[in-house]
């Protein structure tokens, strides 16, 4: 009898010890209220800093609606420059002497690379592409060049991409009679803040024969 009683006591004590240990473990695993509040405060402070940084960056951006930078006006001015430069370069010049008098202006509007390309496009391709430097040739383009310009979505006002579809006309070289039309695509990059061209390139992709 005493043996059973002793066993019961040991069992009870064991269960009590296990229960106490369980409670202790639970308290060890559950963070204290002040610790939880500290973590919450840190998270709140970090989120606030992130939001402040975003707001500051947006406010400082020239693309912000509250900025003094006028994106629409800047794009319009660049489109005028590109139109002028391409129309001068393709059909707007009479001869090499005329080109030399305006080449710096054209380069400032569309870039040196594009200006050089357009200069050669004024003559017969088989002849001008092997021209010695400084040698003149007959200009065969008419003055009826049409330019359609548009911007890709501007994400960087210091490096905006302008696209121009250009239609120009080639004469027979002896009169104003048009032999055929040509289409080409000009791609330019512009800094909208100072209205300066960064570079430009041109690709021909269509030639139609006039009846």
Coordinates of N, CA and C in Angstrom, one line a residue:
X1 N 0.8 -1.2 0.0 CA 0.0 0.0 0.0 C 0.9 1.2 0.0
X2 N 1.9 1.2 0.9 CA 2.8 2.4 1.0 C 3.5 2.5 -0.3
X3 N 3.8 1.4 -1.0 CA 4.6 1.4 -2.2 C 3.7 2.1 -3.3
X4 N 2.4 1.8 -3.3 CA 1.5 2.4 -4.3 C 1.4 3.9 -4.1
X5 N 1.3 4.3 -2.8 CA 1.2 5.7 -2.4 C 2.4 6.4 -2.8
X6 N 3.6 5.8 -2.6 CA 4.8 6.5 -3.0 C 4.9 6.7 -4.5
X7 N 4.4 5.7 -5.2 CA 4.4 5.8 -6.7 C 3.5 6.9 -7.2
X8 N 2.4 7.0 -6.5 CA 1.5 8.1 -6.9 C 2.1 9.5 -6.6
X9 N 2.8 9.6 -5.5 CA 3.4 10.8 -5.2 C 4.5 11.2 -6.2
X10 N 5.3 10.2 -6.6 CA 6.3 10.4 -7.6 C 5.7 10.8 -8.9
X11 N 4.7 10.1 -9.3 CA 4.0 10.5 -10.5 C 3.4 11.9 -10.5
X12 N 2.8 12.3 -9.4 CA 2.3 13.6 -9.3 C 3.4 14.7 -9.4
X13 N 4.4 14.4 -8.6 CA 5.6 15.4 -8.6 C 6.1 15.5 -10.0
X14 N 6.3 14.3 -10.7 CA 6.8 14.4 -12.1 C 5.9 15.2 -13.0
X15 N 4.6 15.0 -12.9 CA 3.6 15.7 -13.7 C 3.7 17.2 -13.5
X16 N 3.8 17.5 -12.2 CA 3.9 18.9 -11.8 C 5.2 19.6 -12.3
X17 N 6.3 18.8 -12.3 CA 7.6 19.4 -12.8 C 7.4 19.6 -14.3
X18 N 6.8 18.6 -15.0 CA 6.7 18.7 -16.5 C 5.8 19.9 -16.8
X19 N 4.7 20.1 -16.0 CA 3.8 21.2 -16.3 C 4.5 22.6 -16.1
X20 N 5.4 22.6 -15.0 CA 6.1 23.9 -14.7 C 7.1 24.2 -15.8
X21 N 7.8 23.1 -16.3 CA 8.8 23.3 -17.4 C 8.1 23.8 -18.6
X22 N 6.9 23.2 -18.9 CA 6.1 23.6 -20.1 C 5.8 25.1 -20.0
X23 N 5.3 25.5 -18.9 CA 5.0 26.9 -18.7 C 6.2 27.8 -18.9
X24 N 7.3 27.4 -18.3 CA 8.6 28.1 -18.5 C 9.0 28.3 -19.9
X25 N 8.9 27.1 -20.7 CA 9.2 27.1 -22.1 C 8.3 28.1 -22.9
X26 N 7.0 28.0 -22.6 CA 6.1 28.9 -23.2 C 6.5 30.4 -23.0
X27 N 6.8 30.7 -21.8 CA 7.2 32.1 -21.5 C 8.5 32.5 -22.2
X28 N 9.4 31.5 -22.3 CA 10.6 31.8 -23.0 C 10.4 32.1 -24.5
X29 N 9.5 31.4 -25.1 CA 9.2 31.5 -26.5 C 8.4 32.7 -26.9
X30 N 7.5 33.1 -26.0 CA 6.6 34.3 -26.3 C 7.4 35.6 -26.0
X31 N 7.5 36.5 -27.0 CA 8.2 37.8 -26.7 C 7.4 38.6 -25.7
X32 N 8.1 39.4 -24.9 CA 7.5 40.3 -24.0 C 6.8 41.4 -24.7
X33 N 5.8 42.0 -24.0 CA 5.0 43.0 -24.7 C 5.9 44.2 -25.1
X34 N 6.8 44.6 -24.2 CA 7.7 45.7 -24.6 C 8.6 45.4 -25.7
X35 N 9.0 44.2 -25.9 CA 9.8 43.8 -27.0 C 9.0 43.9 -28.3
X36 N 7.7 43.4 -28.3 CA 6.9 43.4 -29.4 C 6.6 44.9 -29.8
X37 N 6.4 45.7 -28.8 CA 6.1 47.1 -29.1 C 7.4 47.8 -29.8
X38 N 8.6 47.4 -29.3 CA 9.8 47.9 -29.9 C 9.9 47.5 -31.3
X39 N 9.6 46.3 -31.7 CA 9.7 45.8 -33.0 C 8.7 46.5 -33.9
X40 N 7.5 46.7 -33.4 CA 6.5 47.4 -34.2 C 6.9 48.8 -34.4
X41 N 7.5 49.5 -33.4 CA 8.0 50.9 -33.6 C 9.1 51.0 -34.7
X42 N 10.0 50.0 -34.7 CA 11.0 50.0 -35.7 C 10.5 49.8 -37.1
X43 N 9.5 48.9 -37.2 CA 8.9 48.7 -38.5 C 8.1 49.9 -39.0
X44 N 7.4 50.6 -38.1 CA 6.7 51.8 -38.4 C 7.7 52.9 -38.9
X45 N 8.8 53.0 -38.1 CA 9.8 54.1 -38.4 C 10.4 53.8 -39.8
X46 N 10.7 52.5 -40.1 CA 11.3 52.2 -41.4 C 10.4 52.5 -42.5
X47 N 9.1 52.1 -42.4 CA 8.1 52.4 -43.4 C 7.9 53.9 -43.6
X48 N 8.0 54.7 -42.6 CA 7.9 56.1 -42.7 C 9.1 56.7 -43.4
X49 N 10.3 56.2 -43.2 CA 11.5 56.6 -43.9 C 11.4 56.3 -45.4
X50 N 10.9 55.1 -45.7 CA 10.7 54.7 -47.1 C 9.8 55.6 -47.8
X51 N 8.6 55.9 -47.2 CA 7.6 56.8 -47.8 C 8.1 58.2 -48.0
X52 N 8.9 58.7 -47.0 CA 9.5 60.0 -47.1 C 10.5 60.1 -48.2
X53 N 11.3 59.0 -48.4 CA 12.3 59.0 -49.4 C 11.6 59.0 -50.8
X54 N 10.5 58.2 -50.9 CA 9.8 58.2 -52.2 C 9.2 59.5 -52.5
X55 N 8.6 60.2 -51.5 CA 8.0 61.5 -51.7 C 9.0 62.5 -52.1
X56 N 10.2 62.4 -51.4 CA 11.2 63.4 -51.7 C 11.8 63.2 -53.1
X57 N 11.9 62.0 -53.5 CA 12.4 61.7 -54.9 C 11.4 62.2 -55.9
X58 N 10.1 61.9 -55.7 CA 9.1 62.3 -56.6 C 9.0 63.8 -56.7
X59 N 9.1 64.5 -55.6 CA 9.1 66.0 -55.5 C 10.2 66.6 -56.3
X60 N 11.4 65.9 -56.2 CA 12.6 66.5 -56.8 C 12.7 66.2 -58.3
X61 N 11.9 65.2 -58.8 CA 11.9 64.9 -60.2 C 11.3 65.9 -61.1
X62 N 12.0 66.3 -62.2 CA 11.4 67.2 -63.1 C 10.1 66.8 -63.8
X63 N 9.8 65.4 -63.7 CA 8.6 64.9 -64.3 C 7.4 65.0 -63.3
X64 N 7.7 65.5 -62.1 CA 6.6 65.7 -61.1 C 5.7 66.8 -61.6
X65 N 4.4 66.6 -61.4 CA 3.4 67.6 -61.8 C 3.6 69.0 -61.2
X66 N 4.2 69.0 -60.0 CA 4.5 70.3 -59.3 C 5.8 70.9 -59.6
X67 N 6.6 70.2 -60.5 CA 7.9 70.7 -60.9 C 7.7 71.9 -61.9
X68 N 8.7 72.8 -61.9 CA 8.7 73.9 -62.8 C 9.1 73.5 -64.2
X69 N 9.6 72.3 -64.4 CA 10.0 71.8 -65.7 C 8.7 71.4 -66.5
X70 N 8.6 72.0 -67.7 CA 7.5 71.8 -68.6 C 7.9 70.8 -69.7
X71 N 7.5 69.5 -69.5 CA 7.9 68.5 -70.3 C 7.3 68.6 -71.7
X72 N 6.0 69.0 -71.8 CA 5.3 69.2 -73.1 C 6.0 70.2 -73.9
X73 N 6.3 71.4 -73.3 CA 7.0 72.4 -74.0 C 8.4 72.0 -74.5
X74 N 9.1 71.3 -73.6 CA 10.5 70.9 -74.0 C 10.4 69.9 -75.2
X75 N 9.4 69.0 -75.1 CA 9.3 68.1 -76.3 C 9.0 68.8 -77.6
X76 N 8.1 69.8 -77.5 CA 7.7 70.5 -78.6 C 8.9 71.3 -79.3
X77 N 9.7 71.9 -78.4 CA 10.9 72.6 -78.9 C 11.9 71.7 -79.6
X78 N 12.0 70.5 -79.0 CA 12.9 69.5 -79.6 C 12.4 69.0 -81.0
X79 N 11.1 68.8 -81.0 CA 10.5 68.4 -82.3 C 10.7 69.4 -83.4
X80 N 10.6 70.7 -83.0 CA 10.8 71.7 -84.0 C 12.3 71.7 -84.5
X81 N 13.2 71.5 -83.6 CA 14.6 71.4 -83.9 C 14.9 70.2 -84.9
X82 N 14.4 69.1 -84.5 CA 14.6 67.9 -85.3 C 14.0 68.1 -86.7
X83 N 12.8 68.6 -86.8 CA 12.1 68.9 -88.1 C 13.0 69.8 -88.9
X84 N 13.5 70.8 -88.3 CA 14.3 71.8 -89.1 C 15.6 71.2 -89.6
X85 N 16.2 70.5 -88.7 CA 17.5 69.9 -89.1 C 17.4 68.9 -90.2
X86 N 16.4 68.0 -90.1 CA 16.2 67.0 -91.2 C 15.8 67.6 -92.5
X87 N 14.9 68.6 -92.4 CA 14.5 69.2 -93.7 C 15.6 70.0 -94.3
X88 N 16.5 70.6 -93.5 CA 17.7 71.2 -94.1 C 18.6 70.2 -94.7
X89 N 18.8 69.1 -94.0 CA 19.8 68.1 -94.4 C 19.3 67.3 -95.6
X90 N 18.0 67.1 -95.8 CA 17.5 66.3 -96.9 C 16.6 67.1 -97.8
X91 N 17.2 67.8 -98.7 CA 16.4 68.5 -99.7 C 16.4 70.0 -99.5
X92 N 16.9 70.5 -98.4 CA 16.9 71.9 -98.1 C 18.2 72.7 -98.5
X93 N 19.1 71.9 -99.1 CA 20.4 72.5 -99.5 C 20.6 72.3 -101.0
X94 N 21.3 73.3 -101.6 CA 21.4 73.3 -103.1 C 22.7 72.5 -103.5
X95 N 23.7 72.6 -102.8 CA 25.0 72.0 -103.2 C 25.9 71.8 -102.0
X96 N 27.1 71.4 -102.2 CA 28.1 71.2 -101.2 C 28.5 72.5 -100.5
X97 N 28.6 73.5 -101.3 CA 28.9 74.8 -100.7 C 27.8 75.3 -99.7
X98 N 26.6 75.1 -100.1 CA 25.5 75.4 -99.2 C 25.5 74.6 -98.0
X99 N 25.8 73.3 -98.1 CA 25.9 72.4 -97.0 C 27.0 72.9 -96.0
X100 N 28.1 73.2 -96.5 CA 29.3 73.7 -95.7 C 28.9 74.9 -94.9
X101 N 28.1 75.7 -95.5 CA 27.6 77.0 -94.8 C 26.7 76.7 -93.6
X102 N 26.0 75.5 -93.7 CA 25.0 75.2 -92.7 C 25.3 73.9 -91.9
X103 N 26.4 73.3 -92.1 CA 26.7 72.0 -91.5 C 26.8 72.0 -90.0
X104 N 27.3 73.1 -89.4 CA 27.4 73.2 -88.0 C 26.0 73.3 -87.4
X105 N 25.1 74.1 -88.0 CA 23.8 74.3 -87.5 C 23.0 73.0 -87.6
X106 N 23.2 72.2 -88.7 CA 22.5 70.9 -88.8 C 23.0 70.0 -87.8
X107 N 24.3 69.9 -87.6 CA 24.8 69.0 -86.6 C 24.3 69.4 -85.2
X108 N 24.1 70.6 -84.9 CA 23.6 71.0 -83.6 C 22.2 70.6 -83.4
X109 N 21.5 70.4 -84.5 CA 20.0 70.1 -84.4 C 19.8 68.5 -84.3
X110 N 20.6 67.8 -85.1 CA 20.4 66.4 -85.2 C 21.6 65.5 -84.9
X111 N 22.7 66.1 -84.6 CA 23.9 65.4 -84.3 C 24.8 65.2 -85.5
X112 N 26.1 65.1 -85.2 CA 27.1 65.1 -86.3 C 27.0 63.8 -87.2
X113 N 26.7 62.7 -86.6 CA 26.6 61.4 -87.3 C 25.4 61.5 -88.3
X114 N 24.3 62.0 -87.8 CA 23.1 62.0 -88.7 C 23.3 63.1 -89.8
X115 N 24.0 64.2 -89.4 CA 24.2 65.3 -90.4 C 25.1 64.7 -91.5
X116 N 26.1 64.0 -91.2 CA 27.0 63.4 -92.2 C 26.3 62.4 -93.1
X117 N 25.4 61.6 -92.5 CA 24.7 60.6 -93.3 C 23.7 61.3 -94.2
X118 N 23.0 62.4 -93.8 CA 22.1 63.1 -94.7 C 22.8 63.8 -95.8
X119 N 24.0 64.3 -95.5 CA 24.8 65.0 -96.6 C 25.0 64.0 -97.8
X120 N 25.4 62.8 -97.5 CA 25.7 61.8 -98.6 C 24.4 61.4 -99.3
X121 N 23.3 61.4 -98.5 CA 22.0 61.0 -99.1 C 21.5 62.0 -100.2
X122 N 22.1 63.2 -100.3 CA 21.7 64.2 -101.2 C 22.2 63.8 -102.6
X123 N 23.1 62.9 -102.8 CA 23.6 62.6 -104.1 C 23.4 61.2 -104.5
X124 N 23.9 60.8 -105.6 CA 23.7 59.4 -106.1 C 24.5 58.4 -105.2
X125 N 23.9 57.4 -104.6 CA 24.5 56.5 -103.6 C 25.8 55.9 -104.1
X126 N 25.9 55.5 -105.4 CA 27.0 54.8 -105.9 C 28.2 55.7 -106.0
X127 N 28.0 57.0 -106.0 CA 29.0 58.0 -106.2 C 29.5 58.6 -104.9
X128 N 28.6 59.0 -104.0 CA 28.9 59.8 -102.9 C 29.6 59.0 -101.7
X129 N 29.3 57.7 -101.6 CA 29.8 57.0 -100.5 C 31.3 56.7 -100.6
X130 N 31.9 56.9 -101.7 CA 33.3 56.8 -101.8 C 34.0 58.1 -102.1
X131 N 33.3 59.2 -101.7 CA 33.8 60.5 -102.0 C 35.1 60.8 -101.2
X132 N 36.0 61.4 -101.9 CA 37.2 61.9 -101.1 C 36.7 63.1 -100.3
X133 N 37.3 63.2 -99.1 CA 36.9 64.3 -98.2 C 37.0 65.7 -98.9
X134 N 35.9 66.4 -98.8 CA 35.8 67.7 -99.3 C 35.4 67.8 -100.8
X135 N 35.3 66.7 -101.5 CA 34.9 66.8 -102.9 C 33.4 67.0 -103.0
X136 N 32.9 67.8 -103.9 CA 31.5 68.2 -104.1 C 30.9 67.2 -105.0
X137 N 29.5 67.2 -105.1 CA 28.7 66.4 -106.0 C 27.4 67.0 -106.2
X138 N 26.7 66.5 -107.2 CA 25.4 67.1 -107.5 C 24.3 66.6 -106.6
X139 N 23.6 67.6 -106.1 CA 22.4 67.3 -105.1 C 21.2 67.0 -106.0
X140 N 20.5 65.9 -105.6 CA 19.4 65.4 -106.4 C 18.1 65.3 -105.7
X141 N 18.0 65.9 -104.5 CA 16.8 65.8 -103.7 C 15.9 67.1 -103.9
X142 N 14.6 66.9 -103.8 CA 13.7 68.0 -103.9 C 13.5 68.6 -102.5
X143 N 12.8 69.7 -102.5 CA 12.6 70.4 -101.2 C 11.3 70.0 -100.5
X144 N 10.7 69.0 -101.0 CA 9.4 68.6 -100.4 C 9.5 67.5 -99.3
X145 N 10.5 67.6 -98.5 CA 10.7 66.6 -97.4 C 9.6 66.8 -96.3
X146 N 9.0 65.7 -95.9 CA 8.0 65.7 -94.8 C 8.6 64.9 -93.6
X147 N 8.4 65.5 -92.4 CA 9.0 64.8 -91.2 C 7.8 64.7 -90.2
X148 N 7.7 63.5 -89.7 CA 6.7 63.2 -88.6 C 7.6 62.8 -87.4
X149 N 7.5 63.5 -86.3 CA 8.3 63.2 -85.1 C 7.4 62.8 -83.9
X150 N 8.0 62.0 -83.0 CA 7.3 61.6 -81.8 C 8.3 61.2 -80.8
X151 N 7.9 61.3 -79.5 CA 8.8 60.8 -78.4 C 8.4 59.5 -77.9
X152 N 9.4 58.6 -77.6 CA 9.0 57.5 -76.8 C 8.7 58.0 -75.4
X153 N 8.0 57.2 -74.5 CA 7.7 57.7 -73.2 C 9.0 58.1 -72.5
X154 N 8.9 59.3 -72.0 CA 10.1 59.9 -71.4 C 10.2 59.5 -69.9
X155 N 11.3 58.8 -69.6 CA 11.6 58.4 -68.2 C 12.8 59.1 -67.7
X156 N 13.6 59.6 -68.6 CA 14.9 60.3 -68.3 C 15.0 61.6 -69.1
X157 N 14.7 62.7 -68.6 CA 14.7 64.0 -69.4 C 16.1 64.4 -69.9
X158 N 17.1 63.7 -69.4 CA 18.5 64.0 -69.8 C 18.9 63.0 -71.0
X159 N 18.0 62.1 -71.3 CA 18.3 61.1 -72.4 C 17.0 60.6 -72.9
X160 N 16.3 61.5 -73.6 CA 15.0 61.2 -74.2 C 15.1 60.8 -75.6
X161 N 14.4 59.8 -76.0 CA 14.5 59.3 -77.4 C 13.4 59.9 -78.3
X162 N 13.8 60.4 -79.4 CA 12.9 61.0 -80.4 C 13.0 60.1 -81.7
X163 N 11.8 59.8 -82.2 CA 11.7 59.1 -83.5 C 11.1 60.0 -84.6
X164 N 11.7 59.9 -85.8 CA 11.2 60.7 -86.9 C 11.1 59.9 -88.1
X165 N 9.9 59.8 -88.7 CA 9.7 59.2 -90.0 C 9.8 60.2 -91.0
X166 N 10.6 60.0 -92.0 CA 10.9 61.0 -93.0 C 10.6 60.5 -94.4
X167 N 9.9 61.3 -95.1 CA 9.6 61.1 -96.5 C 10.3 62.2 -97.4
X168 N 11.2 61.8 -98.3 CA 11.8 62.7 -99.1 C 11.8 62.3 -100.6
X169 N 12.1 63.2 -101.5 CA 11.9 62.9 -102.9 C 13.3 63.1 -103.7
X170 N 13.5 62.1 -104.6 CA 14.7 62.1 -105.4 C 14.3 62.5 -106.8
X171 N 15.1 63.5 -107.3 CA 14.8 64.0 -108.7 C 15.8 63.3 -109.7
X172 N 15.7 63.6 -111.0 CA 16.6 63.0 -111.9 C 17.9 63.7 -112.0
X173 N 18.1 64.8 -111.2 CA 19.4 65.5 -111.1 C 19.5 66.6 -112.1
X174 N 18.6 66.7 -113.1 CA 18.7 67.7 -114.1 C 17.5 68.7 -114.1
X175 N 16.5 68.3 -113.3 CA 15.3 69.1 -113.2 C 14.6 68.8 -111.9
X176 N 13.5 69.4 -111.7 CA 12.7 69.2 -110.4 C 11.8 68.0 -110.5
X177 N 11.8 67.3 -111.6 CA 11.0 66.2 -111.8 C 11.4 65.1 -110.8
X178 N 10.4 64.6 -110.1 CA 10.6 63.6 -109.0 C 10.6 62.2 -109.7
X179 N 11.7 61.4 -109.4 CA 11.8 60.1 -109.9 C 11.1 59.1 -109.0
X180 N 11.4 59.2 -107.7 CA 10.8 58.3 -106.7 C 10.8 59.0 -105.3
X181 N 10.0 58.4 -104.4 CA 10.0 58.8 -103.0 C 10.8 57.8 -102.2
X182 N 11.3 58.3 -101.1 CA 12.0 57.4 -100.1 C 11.5 57.7 -98.7
X183 N 11.5 56.6 -97.9 CA 11.1 56.7 -96.5 C 12.3 56.3 -95.7
X184 N 12.5 56.9 -94.6 CA 13.6 56.5 -93.7 C 13.2 56.8 -92.2
X185 N 13.9 56.2 -91.3 CA 13.6 56.4 -89.9 C 14.8 57.0 -89.2
X186 N 14.6 58.1 -88.5 CA 15.7 58.7 -87.8 C 15.4 58.5 -86.3
X187 N 16.5 58.1 -85.6 CA 16.4 57.9 -84.1 C 17.4 58.8 -83.4
X188 N 16.9 59.7 -82.6 CA 17.8 60.7 -81.9 C 17.6 60.6 -80.4
X189 N 18.6 61.0 -79.7 CA 18.5 61.1 -78.2 C 18.9 62.5 -77.9
X190 N 18.0 63.1 -77.0 CA 18.1 64.5 -76.7 C 18.1 64.7 -75.1
X191 N 18.8 65.7 -74.7 CA 18.7 66.2 -73.3 C 17.7 67.3 -73.3
X192 N 16.6 67.0 -72.7 CA 15.5 68.0 -72.8 C 15.7 69.2 -71.9
X193 N 16.6 69.1 -70.9 CA 16.8 70.3 -70.0 C 17.6 71.4 -70.7
X194 N 18.5 71.0 -71.5 CA 19.3 72.1 -72.2 C 19.1 72.1 -73.7
X195 N 18.1 71.2 -74.2 CA 17.8 71.2 -75.6 C 19.0 70.9 -76.5
X196 N 19.8 70.0 -76.0 CA 21.0 69.6 -76.8 C 20.8 68.1 -77.3
X197 N 21.2 67.9 -78.6 CA 21.2 66.6 -79.1 C 22.4 65.8 -78.6
X198 N 22.2 64.5 -78.3 CA 23.2 63.6 -77.8 C 23.8 62.9 -79.0
X199 N 23.0 62.2 -79.8 CA 23.4 61.6 -81.0 C 22.2 61.3 -81.8
X200 N 22.4 60.8 -83.0 CA 21.3 60.5 -83.9 C 21.8 59.5 -85.0
X201 N 20.9 58.7 -85.5 CA 21.2 57.7 -86.6 C 20.0 57.6 -87.5
X202 N 20.2 57.1 -88.7 CA 19.1 57.1 -89.7 C 19.2 55.8 -90.5
X203 N 18.0 55.2 -90.7 CA 17.9 54.0 -91.5 C 16.9 54.1 -92.6
X204 N 17.3 53.8 -93.8 CA 16.4 53.8 -95.0 C 15.7 52.5 -95.1
X205 N 14.4 52.5 -95.3 CA 13.7 51.2 -95.4 C 12.6 51.2 -96.5
X206 N 12.5 52.2 -97.3 CA 11.5 52.1 -98.4 C 11.8 53.0 -99.5
X207 N 11.6 52.5 -100.7 CA 11.7 53.3 -101.9 C 10.6 53.0 -102.9
X208 N 9.9 54.1 -103.3 CA 8.8 53.9 -104.2 C 9.0 54.6 -105.5
X209 N 8.6 54.0 -106.6 CA 8.8 54.6 -107.9 C 7.6 55.4 -108.3
X210 N 7.8 56.7 -108.6 CA 6.7 57.5 -109.1 C 6.3 57.2 -110.5
X211 N 5.1 57.2 -110.8 CA 4.6 57.0 -112.2 C 4.7 58.2 -113.0

